[in-house]
Amino acid sequence: MLGLITILALAGPTGDPEPPYSRWVNDYHHLAIDCDFITHSFGRNAAWGLWRMPFEQVAWEVSHADWDGGLILTFSCLDGTACIQQGRLEDTPERISRHEVPIKSADRIEGLDAIAAAVSAGCAVAEAELS
């Protein structure tokens, strides 16, 4: 039961305006995860870019960047389609199948897999309660 409480605490209630995971991963790059999307915003209010990746439809991998200590977090659509929404501010009219996010250092995404699993479990519990 304690594990379920921990998952719900990480995931938060459905409809919560604050995403369960929200972190600046580089000076101007922000990642957030909720039940629907992994959202990458670039710049203040996503003025330089906004990408929404359907949470259950993308996979990610981490690779080393060319610059000191940096990493690249690469998202790709599981089925190979262009499932990632791309745009600026709140408008995401374009669709792409792959997207890269520069990460300043490994500690910025530490535990990302565990957090994503907790969010997914919490969302499944919340959805089951609504049914």
mmCIF file with all atom_site columns, C-alpha atoms in Angstrom:
data_model
loop_
_atom_site.group_PDB
_atom_site.id
_atom_site.type_symbol
_atom_site.label_atom_id
_atom_site.label_alt_id
_atom_site.label_comp_id
_atom_site.label_asym_id
_atom_site.label_entity_id
_atom_site.label_seq_id
_atom_site.pdbx_PDB_ins_code
_atom_site.Cartn_x
_atom_site.Cartn_y
_atom_site.Cartn_z
_atom_site.occupancy
_atom_site.B_iso_or_equiv
_atom_site.pdbx_formal_charge
_atom_site.auth_seq_id
_atom_site.auth_comp_id
_atom_site.auth_asym_id
_atom_site.auth_atom_id
_atom_site.pdbx_PDB_model_num
ATOM 1   C CA . MET A 1 1   ? 0.000   0.000  0.000   1.00 0.00 ? 1   MET A CA 1
ATOM 2   C CA . LEU A 1 2   ? 2.872   2.386  0.758   1.00 0.00 ? 2   LEU A CA 1
ATOM 3   C CA . GLY A 1 3   ? 4.160   1.883  -2.798  1.00 0.00 ? 3   GLY A CA 1
ATOM 4   C CA . LEU A 1 4   ? 0.786   2.921  -4.237  1.00 0.00 ? 4   LEU A CA 1
ATOM 5   C CA . ILE A 1 5   ? 0.762   6.047  -2.048  1.00 0.00 ? 5   ILE A CA 1
ATOM 6   C CA . THR A 1 6   ? 4.241   6.933  -3.295  1.00 0.00 ? 6   THR A CA 1
ATOM 7   C CA . ILE A 1 7   ? 3.163   6.469  -6.910  1.00 0.00 ? 7   ILE A CA 1
ATOM 8   C CA . LEU A 1 8   ? 0.084   8.626  -6.422  1.00 0.00 ? 8   LEU A CA 1
ATOM 9   C CA . ALA A 1 9   ? 2.129   11.299 -4.693  1.00 0.00 ? 9   ALA A CA 1
ATOM 10  C CA . LEU A 1 10  ? 4.534   11.393 -7.651  1.00 0.00 ? 10  LEU A CA 1
ATOM 11  C CA . ALA A 1 11  ? 1.813   11.266 -10.260 1.00 0.00 ? 11  ALA A CA 1
ATOM 12  C CA . GLY A 1 12  ? -0.647  13.648 -8.626  1.00 0.00 ? 12  GLY A CA 1
ATOM 13  C CA . PRO A 1 13  ? -4.391  13.664 -9.176  1.00 0.00 ? 13  PRO A CA 1
ATOM 14  C CA . THR A 1 14  ? -5.939  13.738 -12.627 1.00 0.00 ? 14  THR A CA 1
ATOM 15  C CA . GLY A 1 15  ? -6.646  17.251 -13.831 1.00 0.00 ? 15  GLY A CA 1
ATOM 16  C CA . ASP A 1 16  ? -3.924  18.713 -11.619 1.00 0.00 ? 16  ASP A CA 1
ATOM 17  C CA . PRO A 1 17  ? -2.577  21.837 -13.368 1.00 0.00 ? 17  PRO A CA 1
ATOM 18  C CA . GLU A 1 18  ? 0.977   21.070 -12.209 1.00 0.00 ? 18  GLU A CA 1
ATOM 19  C CA . PRO A 1 19  ? 2.480   18.095 -14.063 1.00 0.00 ? 19  PRO A CA 1
ATOM 20  C CA . PRO A 1 20  ? 3.870   15.276 -11.892 1.00 0.00 ? 20  PRO A CA 1
ATOM 21  C CA . TYR A 1 21  ? 7.336   15.869 -13.365 1.00 0.00 ? 21  TYR A CA 1
ATOM 22  C CA . SER A 1 22  ? 8.551   19.329 -14.254 1.00 0.00 ? 22  SER A CA 1
ATOM 23  C CA . ARG A 1 23  ? 12.228  20.205 -14.519 1.00 0.00 ? 23  ARG A CA 1
ATOM 24  C CA . TRP A 1 24  ? 14.629  22.553 -16.306 1.00 0.00 ? 24  TRP A CA 1
ATOM 25  C CA . VAL A 1 25  ? 17.086  20.182 -18.012 1.00 0.00 ? 25  VAL A CA 1
ATOM 26  C CA . ASN A 1 26  ? 19.220  22.891 -19.581 1.00 0.00 ? 26  ASN A CA 1
ATOM 27  C CA . ASP A 1 27  ? 19.390  26.655 -19.285 1.00 0.00 ? 27  ASP A CA 1
ATOM 28  C CA . TYR A 1 28  ? 16.442  27.273 -21.621 1.00 0.00 ? 28  TYR A CA 1
ATOM 29  C CA . HIS A 1 29  ? 14.963  23.779 -21.993 1.00 0.00 ? 29  HIS A CA 1
ATOM 30  C CA . HIS A 1 30  ? 12.152  22.487 -19.785 1.00 0.00 ? 30  HIS A CA 1
ATOM 31  C CA . LEU A 1 31  ? 10.604  18.991 -19.639 1.00 0.00 ? 31  LEU A CA 1
ATOM 32  C CA . ALA A 1 32  ? 7.254   18.118 -18.088 1.00 0.00 ? 32  ALA A CA 1
ATOM 33  C CA . ILE A 1 33  ? 5.423   14.783 -17.937 1.00 0.00 ? 33  ILE A CA 1
ATOM 34  C CA . ASP A 1 34  ? 1.725   14.261 -17.278 1.00 0.00 ? 34  ASP A CA 1
ATOM 35  C CA . CYS A 1 35  ? -0.758  11.540 -18.182 1.00 0.00 ? 35  CYS A CA 1
ATOM 36  C CA . ASP A 1 36  ? -1.085  12.771 -21.748 1.00 0.00 ? 36  ASP A CA 1
ATOM 37  C CA . PHE A 1 37  ? 2.232   14.210 -22.885 1.00 0.00 ? 37  PHE A CA 1
ATOM 38  C CA . ILE A 1 38  ? 5.927   14.639 -22.359 1.00 0.00 ? 38  ILE A CA 1
ATOM 39  C CA . THR A 1 39  ? 6.308   18.329 -23.115 1.00 0.00 ? 39  THR A CA 1
ATOM 40  C CA . HIS A 1 40  ? 9.569   20.022 -24.071 1.00 0.00 ? 40  HIS A CA 1
ATOM 41  C CA . SER A 1 41  ? 9.504   23.795 -24.095 1.00 0.00 ? 41  SER A CA 1
ATOM 42  C CA . PHE A 1 42  ? 12.411  25.901 -25.276 1.00 0.00 ? 42  PHE A CA 1
ATOM 43  C CA . GLY A 1 43  ? 12.680  29.472 -24.021 1.00 0.00 ? 43  GLY A CA 1
ATOM 44  C CA . ARG A 1 44  ? 10.368  31.464 -21.818 1.00 0.00 ? 44  ARG A CA 1
ATOM 45  C CA . ASN A 1 45  ? 6.754   30.420 -22.452 1.00 0.00 ? 45  ASN A CA 1
ATOM 46  C CA . ALA A 1 46  ? 8.008   28.103 -25.230 1.00 0.00 ? 46  ALA A CA 1
ATOM 47  C CA . ALA A 1 47  ? 8.667   31.115 -27.470 1.00 0.00 ? 47  ALA A CA 1
ATOM 48  C CA . TRP A 1 48  ? 11.546  29.341 -29.226 1.00 0.00 ? 48  TRP A CA 1
ATOM 49  C CA . GLY A 1 49  ? 9.880   25.958 -29.495 1.00 0.00 ? 49  GLY A CA 1
ATOM 50  C CA . LEU A 1 50  ? 7.284   23.582 -28.112 1.00 0.00 ? 50  LEU A CA 1
ATOM 51  C CA . TRP A 1 51  ? 7.098   19.825 -28.590 1.00 0.00 ? 51  TRP A CA 1
ATOM 52  C CA . ARG A 1 52  ? 4.348   17.586 -27.216 1.00 0.00 ? 52  ARG A CA 1
ATOM 53  C CA . MET A 1 53  ? 5.078   13.890 -27.302 1.00 0.00 ? 53  MET A CA 1
ATOM 54  C CA . PRO A 1 54  ? 2.199   11.491 -26.517 1.00 0.00 ? 54  PRO A CA 1
ATOM 55  C CA . PHE A 1 55  ? 3.337   9.850  -23.285 1.00 0.00 ? 55  PHE A CA 1
ATOM 56  C CA . GLU A 1 56  ? 2.375   6.279  -24.181 1.00 0.00 ? 56  GLU A CA 1
ATOM 57  C CA . GLN A 1 57  ? 3.464   6.564  -27.839 1.00 0.00 ? 57  GLN A CA 1
ATOM 58  C CA . VAL A 1 58  ? 7.138   7.537  -27.547 1.00 0.00 ? 58  VAL A CA 1
ATOM 59  C CA . ALA A 1 59  ? 10.350  5.927  -26.384 1.00 0.00 ? 59  ALA A CA 1
ATOM 60  C CA . TRP A 1 60  ? 13.534  7.721  -25.433 1.00 0.00 ? 60  TRP A CA 1
ATOM 61  C CA . GLU A 1 61  ? 17.229  7.056  -25.309 1.00 0.00 ? 61  GLU A CA 1
ATOM 62  C CA . VAL A 1 62  ? 20.100  9.005  -23.853 1.00 0.00 ? 62  VAL A CA 1
ATOM 63  C CA . SER A 1 63  ? 23.393  9.579  -25.672 1.00 0.00 ? 63  SER A CA 1
ATOM 64  C CA . HIS A 1 64  ? 26.468  11.691 -25.019 1.00 0.00 ? 64  HIS A CA 1
ATOM 65  C CA . ALA A 1 65  ? 26.606  15.110 -26.634 1.00 0.00 ? 65  ALA A CA 1
ATOM 66  C CA . ASP A 1 66  ? 29.625  16.624 -28.338 1.00 0.00 ? 66  ASP A CA 1
ATOM 67  C CA . TRP A 1 67  ? 29.954  19.244 -25.588 1.00 0.00 ? 67  TRP A CA 1
ATOM 68  C CA . ASP A 1 68  ? 31.388  18.742 -22.074 1.00 0.00 ? 68  ASP A CA 1
ATOM 69  C CA . GLY A 1 69  ? 29.289  16.511 -19.845 1.00 0.00 ? 69  GLY A CA 1
ATOM 70  C CA . GLY A 1 70  ? 26.157  17.101 -21.864 1.00 0.00 ? 70  GLY A CA 1
ATOM 71  C CA . LEU A 1 71  ? 23.654  14.539 -23.011 1.00 0.00 ? 71  LEU A CA 1
ATOM 72  C CA . ILE A 1 72  ? 21.068  14.271 -25.741 1.00 0.00 ? 72  ILE A CA 1
ATOM 73  C CA . LEU A 1 73  ? 17.662  12.838 -24.879 1.00 0.00 ? 73  LEU A CA 1
ATOM 74  C CA . THR A 1 74  ? 16.147  11.544 -28.119 1.00 0.00 ? 74  THR A CA 1
ATOM 75  C CA . PHE A 1 75  ? 12.419  10.846 -28.336 1.00 0.00 ? 75  PHE A CA 1
ATOM 76  C CA . SER A 1 76  ? 10.955  8.790  -31.170 1.00 0.00 ? 76  SER A CA 1
ATOM 77  C CA . CYS A 1 77  ? 7.466   7.541  -31.964 1.00 0.00 ? 77  CYS A CA 1
ATOM 78  C CA . LEU A 1 78  ? 7.098   3.837  -31.199 1.00 0.00 ? 78  LEU A CA 1
ATOM 79  C CA . ASP A 1 79  ? 5.182   3.080  -34.385 1.00 0.00 ? 79  ASP A CA 1
ATOM 80  C CA . GLY A 1 80  ? 7.402   5.231  -36.642 1.00 0.00 ? 80  GLY A CA 1
ATOM 81  C CA . THR A 1 81  ? 4.648   7.738  -37.438 1.00 0.00 ? 81  THR A CA 1
ATOM 82  C CA . ALA A 1 82  ? 4.904   11.483 -36.933 1.00 0.00 ? 82  ALA A CA 1
ATOM 83  C CA . CYS A 1 83  ? 3.220   11.490 -33.508 1.00 0.00 ? 83  CYS A CA 1
ATOM 84  C CA . ILE A 1 84  ? 5.195   14.389 -31.994 1.00 0.00 ? 84  ILE A CA 1
ATOM 85  C CA . GLN A 1 85  ? 3.524   17.802 -32.139 1.00 0.00 ? 85  GLN A CA 1
ATOM 86  C CA . GLN A 1 86  ? 5.906   20.666 -32.912 1.00 0.00 ? 86  GLN A CA 1
ATOM 87  C CA . GLY A 1 87  ? 5.451   24.429 -32.853 1.00 0.00 ? 87  GLY A CA 1
ATOM 88  C CA . ARG A 1 88  ? 5.861   27.520 -30.645 1.00 0.00 ? 88  ARG A CA 1
ATOM 89  C CA . LEU A 1 89  ? 4.022   29.053 -27.720 1.00 0.00 ? 89  LEU A CA 1
ATOM 90  C CA . GLU A 1 90  ? 0.733   27.089 -27.588 1.00 0.00 ? 90  GLU A CA 1
ATOM 91  C CA . ASP A 1 91  ? 0.454   26.323 -31.303 1.00 0.00 ? 91  ASP A CA 1
ATOM 92  C CA . THR A 1 92  ? 1.823   22.947 -32.484 1.00 0.00 ? 92  THR A CA 1
ATOM 93  C CA . PRO A 1 93  ? 0.713   22.509 -36.114 1.00 0.00 ? 93  PRO A CA 1
ATOM 94  C CA . GLU A 1 94  ? 3.671   20.430 -37.343 1.00 0.00 ? 94  GLU A CA 1
ATOM 95  C CA . ARG A 1 95  ? 4.181   16.676 -36.829 1.00 0.00 ? 95  ARG A CA 1
ATOM 96  C CA . ILE A 1 96  ? 7.539   14.897 -36.599 1.00 0.00 ? 96  ILE A CA 1
ATOM 97  C CA . SER A 1 97  ? 8.655   11.366 -35.682 1.00 0.00 ? 97  SER A CA 1
ATOM 98  C CA . ARG A 1 98  ? 11.858  12.175 -33.746 1.00 0.00 ? 98  ARG A CA 1
ATOM 99  C CA . HIS A 1 99  ? 12.973  14.958 -31.414 1.00 0.00 ? 99  HIS A CA 1
ATOM 100 C CA . GLU A 1 100 ? 16.190  15.676 -29.494 1.00 0.00 ? 100 GLU A CA 1
ATOM 101 C CA . VAL A 1 101 ? 16.507  17.580 -26.210 1.00 0.00 ? 101 VAL A CA 1
ATOM 102 C CA . PRO A 1 102 ? 19.905  18.844 -24.999 1.00 0.00 ? 102 PRO A CA 1
ATOM 103 C CA . ILE A 1 103 ? 20.514  17.956 -21.349 1.00 0.00 ? 103 ILE A CA 1
ATOM 104 C CA . LYS A 1 104 ? 23.048  19.955 -19.346 1.00 0.00 ? 104 LYS A CA 1
ATOM 105 C CA . SER A 1 105 ? 24.195  17.011 -17.205 1.00 0.00 ? 105 SER A CA 1
ATOM 106 C CA . ALA A 1 106 ? 23.099  13.527 -16.165 1.00 0.00 ? 106 ALA A CA 1
ATOM 107 C CA . ASP A 1 107 ? 21.776  14.720 -12.792 1.00 0.00 ? 107 ASP A CA 1
ATOM 108 C CA . ARG A 1 108 ? 19.124  16.797 -14.617 1.00 0.00 ? 108 ARG A CA 1
ATOM 109 C CA . ILE A 1 109 ? 17.363  13.608 -15.805 1.00 0.00 ? 109 ILE A CA 1
ATOM 110 C CA . GLU A 1 110 ? 18.364  11.270 -13.006 1.00 0.00 ? 110 GLU A CA 1
ATOM 111 C CA . GLY A 1 111 ? 15.594  8.767  -12.345 1.00 0.00 ? 111 GLY A CA 1
ATOM 112 C CA . LEU A 1 112 ? 13.610  9.761  -15.447 1.00 0.00 ? 112 LEU A CA 1
ATOM 113 C CA . ASP A 1 113 ? 12.682  6.134  -16.229 1.00 0.00 ? 113 ASP A CA 1
ATOM 114 C CA . ALA A 1 114 ? 11.440  5.543  -12.673 1.00 0.00 ? 114 ALA A CA 1
ATOM 115 C CA . ILE A 1 115 ? 9.506   8.814  -12.660 1.00 0.00 ? 115 ILE A CA 1
ATOM 116 C CA . ALA A 1 116 ? 7.881   7.986  -16.002 1.00 0.00 ? 116 ALA A CA 1
ATOM 117 C CA . ALA A 1 117 ? 6.907   4.537  -14.694 1.00 0.00 ? 117 ALA A CA 1
ATOM 118 C CA . ALA A 1 118 ? 5.405   6.108  -11.557 1.00 0.00 ? 118 ALA A CA 1
ATOM 119 C CA . VAL A 1 119 ? 3.472   8.663  -13.635 1.00 0.00 ? 119 VAL A CA 1
ATOM 120 C CA . SER A 1 120 ? 2.178   5.894  -15.905 1.00 0.00 ? 120 SER A CA 1
ATOM 121 C CA . ALA A 1 121 ? 1.079   3.767  -12.942 1.00 0.00 ? 121 ALA A CA 1
ATOM 122 C CA . GLY A 1 122 ? -0.539  6.724  -11.227 1.00 0.00 ? 122 GLY A CA 1
ATOM 123 C CA . CYS A 1 123 ? -2.420  7.665  -14.385 1.00 0.00 ? 123 CYS A CA 1
ATOM 124 C CA . ALA A 1 124 ? -3.647  4.067  -14.797 1.00 0.00 ? 124 ALA A CA 1
ATOM 125 C CA . VAL A 1 125 ? -4.924  4.059  -11.204 1.00 0.00 ? 125 VAL A CA 1
ATOM 126 C CA . ALA A 1 126 ? -6.657  7.412  -11.683 1.00 0.00 ? 126 ALA A CA 1
ATOM 127 C CA . GLU A 1 127 ? -8.237  6.229  -14.938 1.00 0.00 ? 127 GLU A CA 1
ATOM 128 C CA . ALA A 1 128 ? -9.446  2.994  -13.295 1.00 0.00 ? 128 ALA A CA 1
ATOM 129 C CA . GLU A 1 129 ? -11.046 5.016  -10.502 1.00 0.00 ? 129 GLU A CA 1
ATOM 130 C CA . LEU A 1 130 ? -12.943 7.091  -13.065 1.00 0.00 ? 130 LEU A CA 1
ATOM 131 C CA . SER A 1 131 ? -14.304 3.962  -14.790 1.00 0.00 ? 131 SER A CA 1
#
